[in-house]
Short mmCIF file of C-alpha atoms in Angstrom, two decimals:
data_model
loop_
_atom_site.label_atom_id
_atom_site.label_comp_id
_atom_site.label_asym_id
_atom_site.label_seq_id
_atom_site.Cartn_x
_atom_site.Cartn_y
_atom_site.Cartn_z
CA MET A 200 0.00 0.00 0.00
CA ILE A 201 2.85 2.35 0.87
CA LYS A 202 4.50 1.65 -2.47
CA LYS A 203 1.28 2.48 -4.25
CA LEU A 204 0.94 5.75 -2.45
CA VAL A 205 4.53 6.70 -3.14
CA PHE A 206 4.21 5.78 -6.78
CA SER A 207 0.93 7.64 -7.02
CA SER A 208 2.39 10.70 -5.41
CA ILE A 209 5.29 10.73 -7.86
CA VAL A 210 2.98 10.41 -10.83
CA LEU A 211 0.69 13.04 -9.39
CA GLY A 212 3.61 15.39 -8.90
CA LEU A 213 4.81 14.89 -12.45
CA VAL A 214 1.37 15.53 -13.82
CA ALA A 215 1.00 18.63 -11.64
CA LEU A 216 4.36 19.91 -12.86
CA SER A 217 3.30 19.36 -16.44
CA SER A 218 0.29 21.51 -15.68
CA CYS A 219 2.40 24.61 -15.12
CA TYR A 220 0.34 27.69 -15.44
CA PRO A 221 0.21 28.73 -19.08
CA GLY A 222 0.54 32.19 -20.54
CA SER A 223 3.27 33.62 -18.33
CA ASP A 224 5.66 34.24 -21.23
CA ARG A 225 4.26 37.59 -22.22
CA THR A 226 5.84 40.69 -23.62
CA LEU A 227 5.17 44.35 -22.99
CA GLN A 228 3.22 44.44 -26.24
CA ASN A 229 0.69 42.08 -24.67
CA THR A 230 -0.25 44.77 -22.16
CA GLU A 231 -1.39 47.24 -24.78
CA LEU A 232 -5.03 48.22 -24.79
CA VAL A 233 -6.66 50.68 -27.19
CA TYR A 234 -10.07 52.12 -26.45
CA THR A 235 -12.04 54.47 -28.68
CA VAL A 236 -15.46 56.09 -28.40
CA ASN A 237 -17.17 58.53 -30.68
CA GLU A 238 -20.17 60.88 -30.71
CA GLU A 239 -22.53 59.04 -33.01
CA ASN A 240 -24.35 62.13 -34.26
CA PHE A 241 -21.24 64.01 -35.32
CA ASP A 242 -20.50 64.07 -39.05
CA PHE A 243 -16.77 63.53 -39.34
CA SER A 244 -16.87 63.86 -43.12
CA ALA A 245 -18.39 67.34 -43.31
CA MET A 246 -15.20 69.38 -43.12
CA LYS A 247 -11.97 67.51 -42.69
CA THR A 248 -9.66 70.10 -41.18
CA TYR A 249 -8.01 69.82 -37.80
CA PHE A 250 -5.92 71.79 -35.41
CA LEU A 251 -3.37 69.76 -33.45
CA GLY A 252 -2.11 71.04 -30.11
CA ASP A 253 1.65 71.61 -30.01
CA ASP A 254 2.25 69.81 -26.74
CA VAL A 255 1.25 66.63 -24.99
CA LEU A 256 -0.41 67.64 -21.76
CA ALA A 257 0.80 65.91 -18.61
CA ILE A 258 -2.36 65.06 -16.66
CA ASP A 259 -0.30 64.76 -13.51
CA THR A 260 1.07 68.29 -13.36
CA ALA A 261 4.03 67.15 -11.29
CA GLU A 262 5.17 65.11 -14.22
CA THR A 263 6.97 66.08 -17.39
CA ILE A 264 6.44 64.17 -20.61
CA PRO A 265 9.85 63.77 -22.31
CA GLN A 266 10.14 65.86 -25.46
CA GLY A 267 11.01 62.80 -27.54
CA THR A 268 7.85 61.06 -26.37
CA GLN A 269 5.75 64.13 -27.11
CA THR A 270 7.19 64.35 -30.60
CA ALA A 271 6.51 60.67 -31.25
CA ILE A 272 2.89 61.03 -30.11
CA LEU A 273 2.16 64.20 -32.07
CA ASP A 274 3.93 63.02 -35.23
CA GLU A 275 1.95 59.79 -35.27
CA ILE A 276 -1.36 61.58 -34.70
CA GLU A 277 -0.58 63.89 -37.62
CA THR A 278 0.42 60.95 -39.79
CA GLN A 279 -2.78 59.09 -39.05
CA MET A 280 -5.03 62.14 -39.43
CA ASN A 281 -3.46 62.97 -42.78
CA ARG A 282 -3.77 59.35 -43.87
CA LYS A 283 -7.48 59.59 -43.15
CA GLY A 284 -7.75 62.57 -45.48
CA TRP A 285 -7.72 65.35 -42.90
CA THR A 286 -5.84 68.60 -43.46
CA ARG A 287 -3.96 70.24 -40.63
CA VAL A 288 -4.53 73.95 -40.07
CA PHE A 289 -2.64 76.24 -37.74
CA ASP A 290 -4.79 79.39 -37.44
CA VAL A 291 -5.38 80.73 -33.97
CA ASP A 292 -7.14 83.90 -32.80
CA ASP A 293 -5.64 86.63 -30.61
CA ASN A 294 -6.29 84.55 -27.52
CA GLY A 295 -4.50 81.55 -28.96
CA ILE A 296 -7.78 79.71 -29.57
CA PRO A 297 -7.92 77.74 -32.85
CA THR A 298 -10.19 79.45 -35.35
CA GLU A 299 -13.13 77.83 -37.08
CA SER A 300 -10.93 77.03 -40.04
CA ALA A 301 -10.47 73.84 -38.04
CA ALA A 302 -13.47 71.52 -37.87
CA VAL A 303 -11.98 69.73 -34.93
CA VAL A 304 -9.30 70.39 -32.38
CA VAL A 305 -7.12 67.44 -31.49
CA LEU A 306 -5.35 67.39 -28.14
CA ALA A 307 -3.08 64.75 -26.71
CA SER A 308 -2.37 64.07 -23.07
CA ALA A 309 -0.57 61.40 -21.12
CA LEU A 310 -0.50 59.91 -17.68
CA THR A 311 1.92 57.54 -16.04
CA GLY A 312 1.44 55.65 -12.85
CA THR A 313 2.57 52.67 -10.86
CA ILE A 314 0.57 49.57 -10.03
CA GLU A 315 1.62 47.59 -7.00
CA GLY A 316 0.35 44.45 -5.34
CA VAL A 317 1.10 40.80 -4.64
CA SER A 318 0.48 37.95 -7.03
CA TYR A 319 0.64 34.25 -6.29
CA TRP A 320 2.32 32.13 -8.88
CA PRO A 321 0.76 30.30 -10.63
CA GLY A 322 -1.60 33.16 -11.05
CA TYR A 323 -3.93 33.35 -8.10
CA GLY A 324 -5.05 36.49 -6.35
CA GLY A 325 -3.46 38.88 -8.74
CA TRP A 326 -1.34 38.69 -11.77
CA TYR A 327 1.87 39.66 -13.39
CA GLY A 328 3.91 37.26 -11.34
CA GLY A 329 5.40 36.44 -14.71
CA TRP A 330 7.14 39.77 -14.81
CA TRP A 331 9.52 38.73 -12.10
CA GLY A 332 12.93 38.47 -13.63
CA TRP A 333 12.22 40.80 -16.50
CA GLY A 334 14.28 43.46 -14.84
CA TYR A 335 11.97 46.32 -15.48
CA LYS A 336 11.45 47.62 -11.99
CA LYS A 337 11.40 46.39 -8.46
CA TYR A 338 10.54 42.76 -9.16
CA TYR A 339 11.45 40.42 -6.40
CA GLY A 340 9.95 37.42 -4.64
CA TRP A 341 10.35 34.88 -1.94
CA PRO A 342 9.23 31.27 -1.73
CA GLY A 343 6.84 29.54 0.57
CA TYR A 344 4.03 32.02 0.93
CA GLY A 345 0.52 30.99 -0.06
CA TRP A 346 -0.42 27.47 -1.07
CA GLY A 347 1.86 25.59 -3.33
CA GLY A 348 3.35 28.64 -4.90
CA VAL A 349 5.33 31.80 -4.58
CA ALA A 350 4.12 35.20 -3.46
CA ILE A 351 5.55 37.81 -5.76
CA PRO A 352 5.13 41.48 -4.94
CA TYR A 353 4.96 43.40 -8.16
CA SER A 354 5.33 46.99 -9.08
CA TYR A 355 5.33 48.20 -12.63
CA ASP A 356 4.91 51.48 -14.38
CA ILE A 357 2.06 51.98 -16.78
CA GLY A 358 1.44 54.73 -19.22
CA THR A 359 -1.74 55.96 -20.84
CA ILE A 360 -2.03 58.25 -23.84
CA TYR A 361 -5.27 60.08 -24.46
CA ILE A 362 -6.33 61.72 -27.70
CA ASP A 363 -9.32 64.03 -27.53
CA MET A 364 -11.05 65.34 -30.63
CA LEU A 365 -13.21 68.40 -29.98
CA ASP A 366 -15.89 69.97 -32.17
CA ARG A 367 -14.57 73.49 -32.78
CA SER A 368 -17.97 74.84 -33.84
CA SER A 369 -19.45 73.91 -30.44
CA TYR A 370 -16.97 76.07 -28.52
CA ASP A 371 -18.73 78.24 -25.94
CA PRO A 372 -16.24 80.91 -24.82
CA VAL A 373 -18.53 82.23 -22.09
CA ASN A 374 -18.89 78.94 -20.27
CA GLU A 375 -15.62 77.61 -21.66
CA LYS A 376 -17.24 74.42 -22.93
CA ILE A 377 -16.63 72.41 -26.07
CA ASP A 378 -18.06 69.09 -27.23
CA LEU A 379 -15.94 65.96 -27.28
CA VAL A 380 -16.66 63.99 -30.46
CA TRP A 381 -13.98 61.32 -30.38
CA MET A 382 -11.67 60.04 -27.71
CA SER A 383 -9.06 57.35 -27.53
CA ALA A 384 -7.24 55.97 -24.52
CA MET A 385 -4.21 53.76 -25.06
CA ASN A 386 -2.83 51.92 -22.09
CA GLY A 387 0.19 49.70 -21.51
CA VAL A 388 3.17 48.89 -19.37
CA LEU A 389 6.07 51.24 -19.91
CA SER A 390 9.46 49.93 -20.89
CA SER A 391 12.81 51.29 -19.92
CA SER A 392 13.81 51.56 -23.58
CA GLY A 393 12.95 54.81 -25.31
CA PHE A 394 13.26 53.18 -28.71
CA ASP A 395 10.69 50.57 -27.82
CA THR A 396 8.44 53.19 -26.25
CA ASN A 397 8.30 55.15 -29.49
CA ASN A 398 7.51 52.02 -31.49
CA ARG A 399 4.71 51.18 -29.12
CA ILE A 400 3.35 54.73 -29.27
CA GLU A 401 3.16 54.47 -33.05
CA ARG A 402 1.52 51.07 -32.86
CA VAL A 403 -1.23 52.00 -30.40
CA ILE A 404 -2.07 55.30 -32.12
CA ASP A 405 -2.19 53.49 -35.44
CA GLN A 406 -4.61 51.00 -33.88
CA ALA A 407 -6.79 53.79 -32.46
CA PHE A 408 -7.31 55.22 -35.94
CA GLU A 409 -7.59 51.78 -37.51
CA GLN A 410 -10.54 50.87 -35.29
CA SER A 411 -12.23 54.23 -36.00
CA PRO A 412 -13.18 53.95 -39.68
CA TYR A 413 -15.68 56.81 -39.40
CA LEU A 414 -12.90 59.38 -38.97
CA MET B 189 -7.41 24.62 -1.54
CA LYS B 190 -7.39 23.37 2.05
CA LYS B 191 -11.14 22.88 1.80
CA PHE B 192 -10.62 20.66 -1.25
CA ILE B 193 -8.02 18.53 0.47
CA ILE B 194 -10.06 18.12 3.65
CA SER B 195 -13.22 17.29 1.69
CA THR B 196 -11.38 14.79 -0.46
CA VAL B 197 -9.92 13.05 2.58
CA ILE B 198 -13.39 12.84 4.17
CA VAL B 199 -14.90 11.40 0.99
CA PHE B 200 -12.26 8.76 0.58
CA SER B 201 -12.28 7.87 4.28
CA SER B 202 -16.04 7.29 4.25
CA LEU B 203 -15.71 5.10 1.20
CA GLY B 204 -13.17 2.92 2.86
CA MET B 205 -15.56 2.22 5.72
CA MET B 206 -18.53 1.24 3.55
CA ALA B 207 -16.89 -0.63 0.74
CA GLN B 208 -16.43 -4.36 0.43
CA GLU B 209 -13.44 -3.75 -1.83
CA GLY B 210 -11.87 -0.46 -2.65
CA MET B 211 -10.15 0.91 -5.70
CA PHE B 212 -7.97 3.97 -6.01
CA GLY B 213 -7.43 5.66 -9.36
CA LEU B 214 -5.17 8.35 -10.67
CA THR B 215 -5.72 9.86 -14.11
CA TYR B 216 -4.28 12.32 -16.54
CA ASN B 217 -7.17 14.49 -17.68
CA MET B 218 -7.56 16.36 -20.93
CA GLY B 219 -10.44 18.74 -21.46
CA LEU B 220 -12.60 20.34 -24.08
CA ALA B 221 -15.03 23.12 -23.26
CA VAL B 222 -18.49 22.67 -24.77
CA GLY B 223 -21.62 24.79 -25.06
CA GLU B 224 -21.31 28.42 -24.05
CA THR B 225 -18.04 27.68 -22.30
CA SER B 226 -16.47 26.95 -25.68
CA ASP B 227 -17.33 30.51 -26.75
CA TYR B 228 -14.91 31.65 -24.08
CA ILE B 229 -12.23 28.98 -24.59
CA SER B 230 -12.41 26.63 -27.54
CA LYS B 231 -8.88 25.32 -27.30
CA PHE B 232 -8.32 21.73 -26.18
CA SER B 233 -6.75 21.51 -22.74
CA PRO B 234 -3.87 19.10 -22.17
CA ARG B 235 -3.55 20.15 -18.53
CA GLY B 236 -5.28 18.29 -15.77
CA PHE B 237 -5.31 15.40 -13.41
CA GLY B 238 -7.79 13.51 -11.29
CA VAL B 239 -7.91 11.21 -8.30
CA GLU B 240 -10.79 9.01 -7.38
CA GLY B 241 -11.81 6.23 -5.05
CA ARG B 242 -14.48 3.61 -5.56
CA GLY B 243 -15.88 1.13 -3.10
CA PHE B 244 -17.76 -1.86 -4.51
CA ILE B 245 -21.04 -2.60 -2.77
CA ASN B 246 -21.53 -5.68 -4.99
CA ASP B 247 -20.15 -7.01 -8.28
CA ASN B 248 -21.90 -4.41 -10.40
CA PHE B 249 -22.17 -1.25 -8.33
CA SER B 250 -19.69 1.03 -6.67
CA LEU B 251 -19.90 4.24 -4.71
CA GLY B 252 -17.04 6.66 -4.54
CA GLY B 253 -15.66 10.11 -4.73
CA SER B 254 -13.40 12.08 -7.02
CA PHE B 255 -11.43 15.25 -7.24
CA ALA B 256 -9.88 16.75 -10.36
CA TRP B 257 -8.18 19.86 -11.62
CA SER B 258 -8.38 21.02 -15.22
CA VAL B 259 -6.78 24.14 -16.65
CA PHE B 260 -8.18 25.68 -19.82
CA TYR B 261 -6.27 28.45 -21.54
CA GLU B 262 -6.53 30.43 -24.72
CA GLU B 263 -4.96 33.62 -26.01
CA LYS B 264 -6.81 36.08 -28.19
CA ILE B 265 -4.25 38.37 -29.77
CA ASN B 266 -5.19 41.88 -30.87
CA GLU B 267 -8.90 41.22 -30.58
CA SER B 268 -11.30 44.08 -31.16
CA TYR B 269 -14.72 44.24 -29.59
CA THR B 270 -17.25 46.89 -30.49
CA GLN B 271 -20.33 47.73 -28.49
CA ASP B 272 -22.45 50.61 -29.74
CA ASN B 273 -20.01 53.49 -30.31
CA GLN B 274 -17.15 52.02 -28.29
CA THR B 275 -14.35 49.76 -29.46
CA ILE B 276 -11.65 48.13 -27.40
CA THR B 277 -8.64 46.27 -28.80
CA SER B 278 -6.23 44.27 -26.73
CA ASP B 279 -4.63 40.91 -26.22
CA GLN B 280 -6.73 38.68 -24.00
CA PHE B 281 -5.49 35.82 -21.89
CA ARG B 282 -8.37 33.60 -20.93
CA TYR B 283 -8.29 30.97 -18.23
CA ILE B 284 -10.62 28.52 -16.61
CA ASN B 285 -9.45 26.48 -13.67
CA ALA B 286 -12.04 23.84 -12.78
CA TYR B 287 -11.95 21.81 -9.56
CA PRO B 288 -14.77 19.26 -9.50
CA LEU B 289 -15.38 17.39 -6.26
CA ASN B 290 -18.01 14.67 -6.69
CA PHE B 291 -19.66 11.68 -5.10
CA LEU B 292 -19.70 8.88 -7.67
CA VAL B 293 -22.05 6.02 -8.48
CA HIS B 294 -20.99 3.48 -11.10
CA TYR B 295 -22.71 0.52 -12.71
CA TYR B 296 -20.45 -2.14 -14.26
CA ILE B 297 -21.49 -4.23 -17.22
CA GLY B 298 -20.50 -7.88 -17.33
CA GLN B 299 -18.83 -10.25 -14.92
CA TYR B 300 -16.43 -9.21 -12.21
CA ASP B 301 -13.55 -11.04 -13.92
CA ALA B 302 -14.29 -9.87 -17.48
CA PRO B 303 -11.25 -8.79 -19.55
CA ALA B 304 -12.71 -5.28 -19.78
CA ARG B 305 -15.36 -3.83 -17.51
CA PHE B 306 -17.32 -1.13 -19.22
CA ASN B 307 -19.17 1.11 -16.83
CA VAL B 308 -21.47 4.08 -16.70
CA GLY B 309 -21.65 6.45 -13.81
CA VAL B 310 -22.69 9.77 -12.53
CA GLY B 311 -21.07 12.22 -10.19
CA LEU B 312 -22.91 14.71 -8.03
CA GLY B 313 -21.22 17.40 -6.03
CA MET B 314 -19.62 20.78 -6.28
CA ILE B 315 -17.21 22.35 -8.68
CA LYS B 316 -15.11 25.41 -8.08
CA ILE B 317 -14.73 27.47 -11.23
CA ASN B 318 -12.11 30.16 -11.53
CA GLN B 319 -12.68 31.96 -14.80
CA ARG B 320 -10.22 34.72 -15.46
CA MET B 321 -9.60 37.11 -18.32
CA GLU B 322 -6.44 39.17 -18.22
CA VAL B 323 -6.45 42.26 -20.40
CA SER B 324 -3.71 44.86 -20.39
CA THR B 325 -3.10 45.58 -16.70
CA ILE B 326 -6.45 44.39 -15.41
CA ALA B 327 -8.07 41.04 -14.72
CA ILE B 328 -11.75 40.13 -14.74
CA GLU B 329 -12.54 37.14 -12.60
CA HIS B 330 -15.40 34.79 -11.78
CA ASN B 331 -14.44 32.62 -8.85
CA TYR B 332 -17.35 30.68 -7.36
CA TRP B 333 -18.62 27.27 -6.35
CA HIS B 334 -21.27 25.62 -8.50
CA PHE B 335 -23.38 22.52 -8.02
CA SER B 336 -22.21 19.93 -10.50
CA VAL B 337 -23.57 16.91 -12.34
CA THR B 338 -21.06 14.68 -14.06
CA PRO B 339 -22.27 11.71 -16.12
CA GLU B 340 -19.55 9.47 -17.47
CA VAL B 341 -18.73 6.35 -19.41
CA GLY B 342 -15.58 4.38 -18.84
CA VAL B 343 -13.78 1.10 -18.89
CA LEU B 344 -11.51 -0.78 -16.53
CA VAL B 345 -9.00 -3.12 -18.15
CA PRO B 346 -7.15 -5.29 -15.63
CA PHE B 347 -3.43 -5.69 -16.14
CA ASN B 348 -3.16 -8.08 -13.24
CA TYR B 349 -4.96 -8.89 -10.01
CA GLN B 350 -4.41 -5.45 -8.56
CA THR B 351 -3.78 -2.97 -11.36
CA ASN B 352 -6.18 -1.71 -14.01
CA LEU B 353 -6.09 0.67 -16.90
CA LEU B 354 -8.73 3.29 -16.18
CA VAL B 355 -10.23 5.22 -19.09
CA SER B 356 -13.26 7.46 -18.87
CA VAL B 357 -15.01 10.35 -20.54
CA ARG B 358 -16.91 12.74 -18.28
CA TYR B 359 -19.31 15.50 -19.07
CA ASN B 360 -18.83 18.10 -16.37
CA TYR B 361 -21.72 20.47 -15.91
CA ALA B 362 -21.49 23.35 -13.46
CA ALA B 363 -24.97 24.66 -12.71
CA PRO B 364 -25.58 28.43 -12.84
CA SER B 365 -23.99 30.44 -10.07
CA HIS B 366 -23.65 34.21 -10.19
CA ASP B 367 -25.26 34.18 -13.65
CA LYS B 368 -22.79 31.76 -15.20
CA SER B 369 -22.78 28.07 -15.93
CA PHE B 370 -19.98 26.01 -17.41
CA SER B 371 -19.60 22.69 -19.13
CA TYR B 372 -16.73 20.68 -20.48
CA LEU B 373 -15.76 17.17 -21.44
CA SER B 374 -12.83 15.54 -19.72
CA PHE B 375 -10.98 12.65 -21.30
CA ASN B 376 -9.26 10.72 -18.57
CA ILE B 377 -6.68 7.97 -18.75
CA GLY B 378 -4.75 6.48 -15.88
CA LEU B 379 -4.31 3.60 -13.53
CA ALA B 380 -6.49 2.18 -10.81
CA TRP B 381 -5.45 -0.17 -8.05
CA TYR B 382 -7.56 -2.54 -5.92
#
């Protein structure tokens, strides 16, 4: 009987090992998410001119968006808008407000933040245990916590780019209101490589326009 | 997990007391989601195992208990979903971990010493379903117990006096809980010892 139990336990252990939690071999690209929403009653084809803000606004005012990142974001927005048949205009009034030569005003903003928590490999109670060892930031772990696995505190930086498209003709200077007609939010884990960051910026902005055929 | 282990020990202990002759089985389980569950994960699962005990109350009937763990996984890369005027595109990593814990009743066709003992059975009990979708930096999770019904067909092929090949196909149905039900087939192959 003892032999049976030992043998069974060995087989069981081998089977359990072969059942290692799948899907932990992910890349930063896997964290990308692109969301778009539009005002259904707005006619995007009526007058295809746009004014693009010169800077990428940092939503967290204590933060500065690197100039290279801003350039990558704005260049890709311009590329995609032009590809969709829009014409960029630059006219502003005495107060610096874009004139009605622009049908829409396009503004970009960005936000970075840190997500922290504890995950239990293989994947219970949280996630991103798989990032341990990637060397991005602050990944470390210790064995023996939780059942049958490893508790891995995680902390990783995420970044979100927002593109807002505003209906210039709806601008109310008295109440300082303007209608939002299209918005995109692009989210993902930041990398430590600027080169990769710019590639990912291009990819997610491209996707935002790709999934918005009405523009 | 502790609840599973304790429950399994209780089930098997009770079987040992009531059975004329006991059998212990260990199987490698493969799975295939069916019904609405296959809309979520359609990929065949090679990950799973099961343990079970059966106590024969006569030559043709046994009562028992079982515990299993099956992991279903599928990636959806760069999937776009549109609802009304909103569209979201991302990679999705979809999981289902299923932990059925059942009382078993089996009926065996043919004589006790037949070269292969085909059997039909049904399991009644509970199943813990952990359904999880990981998207970007968030996870959406359904993690609840369901009542379960598990009909099965199988065969025992004796290698010798004590050891049998154990093969079975089970339909695992998790009744609705928190607005979700699940179902999958498990294809089990392993050994059973008297």
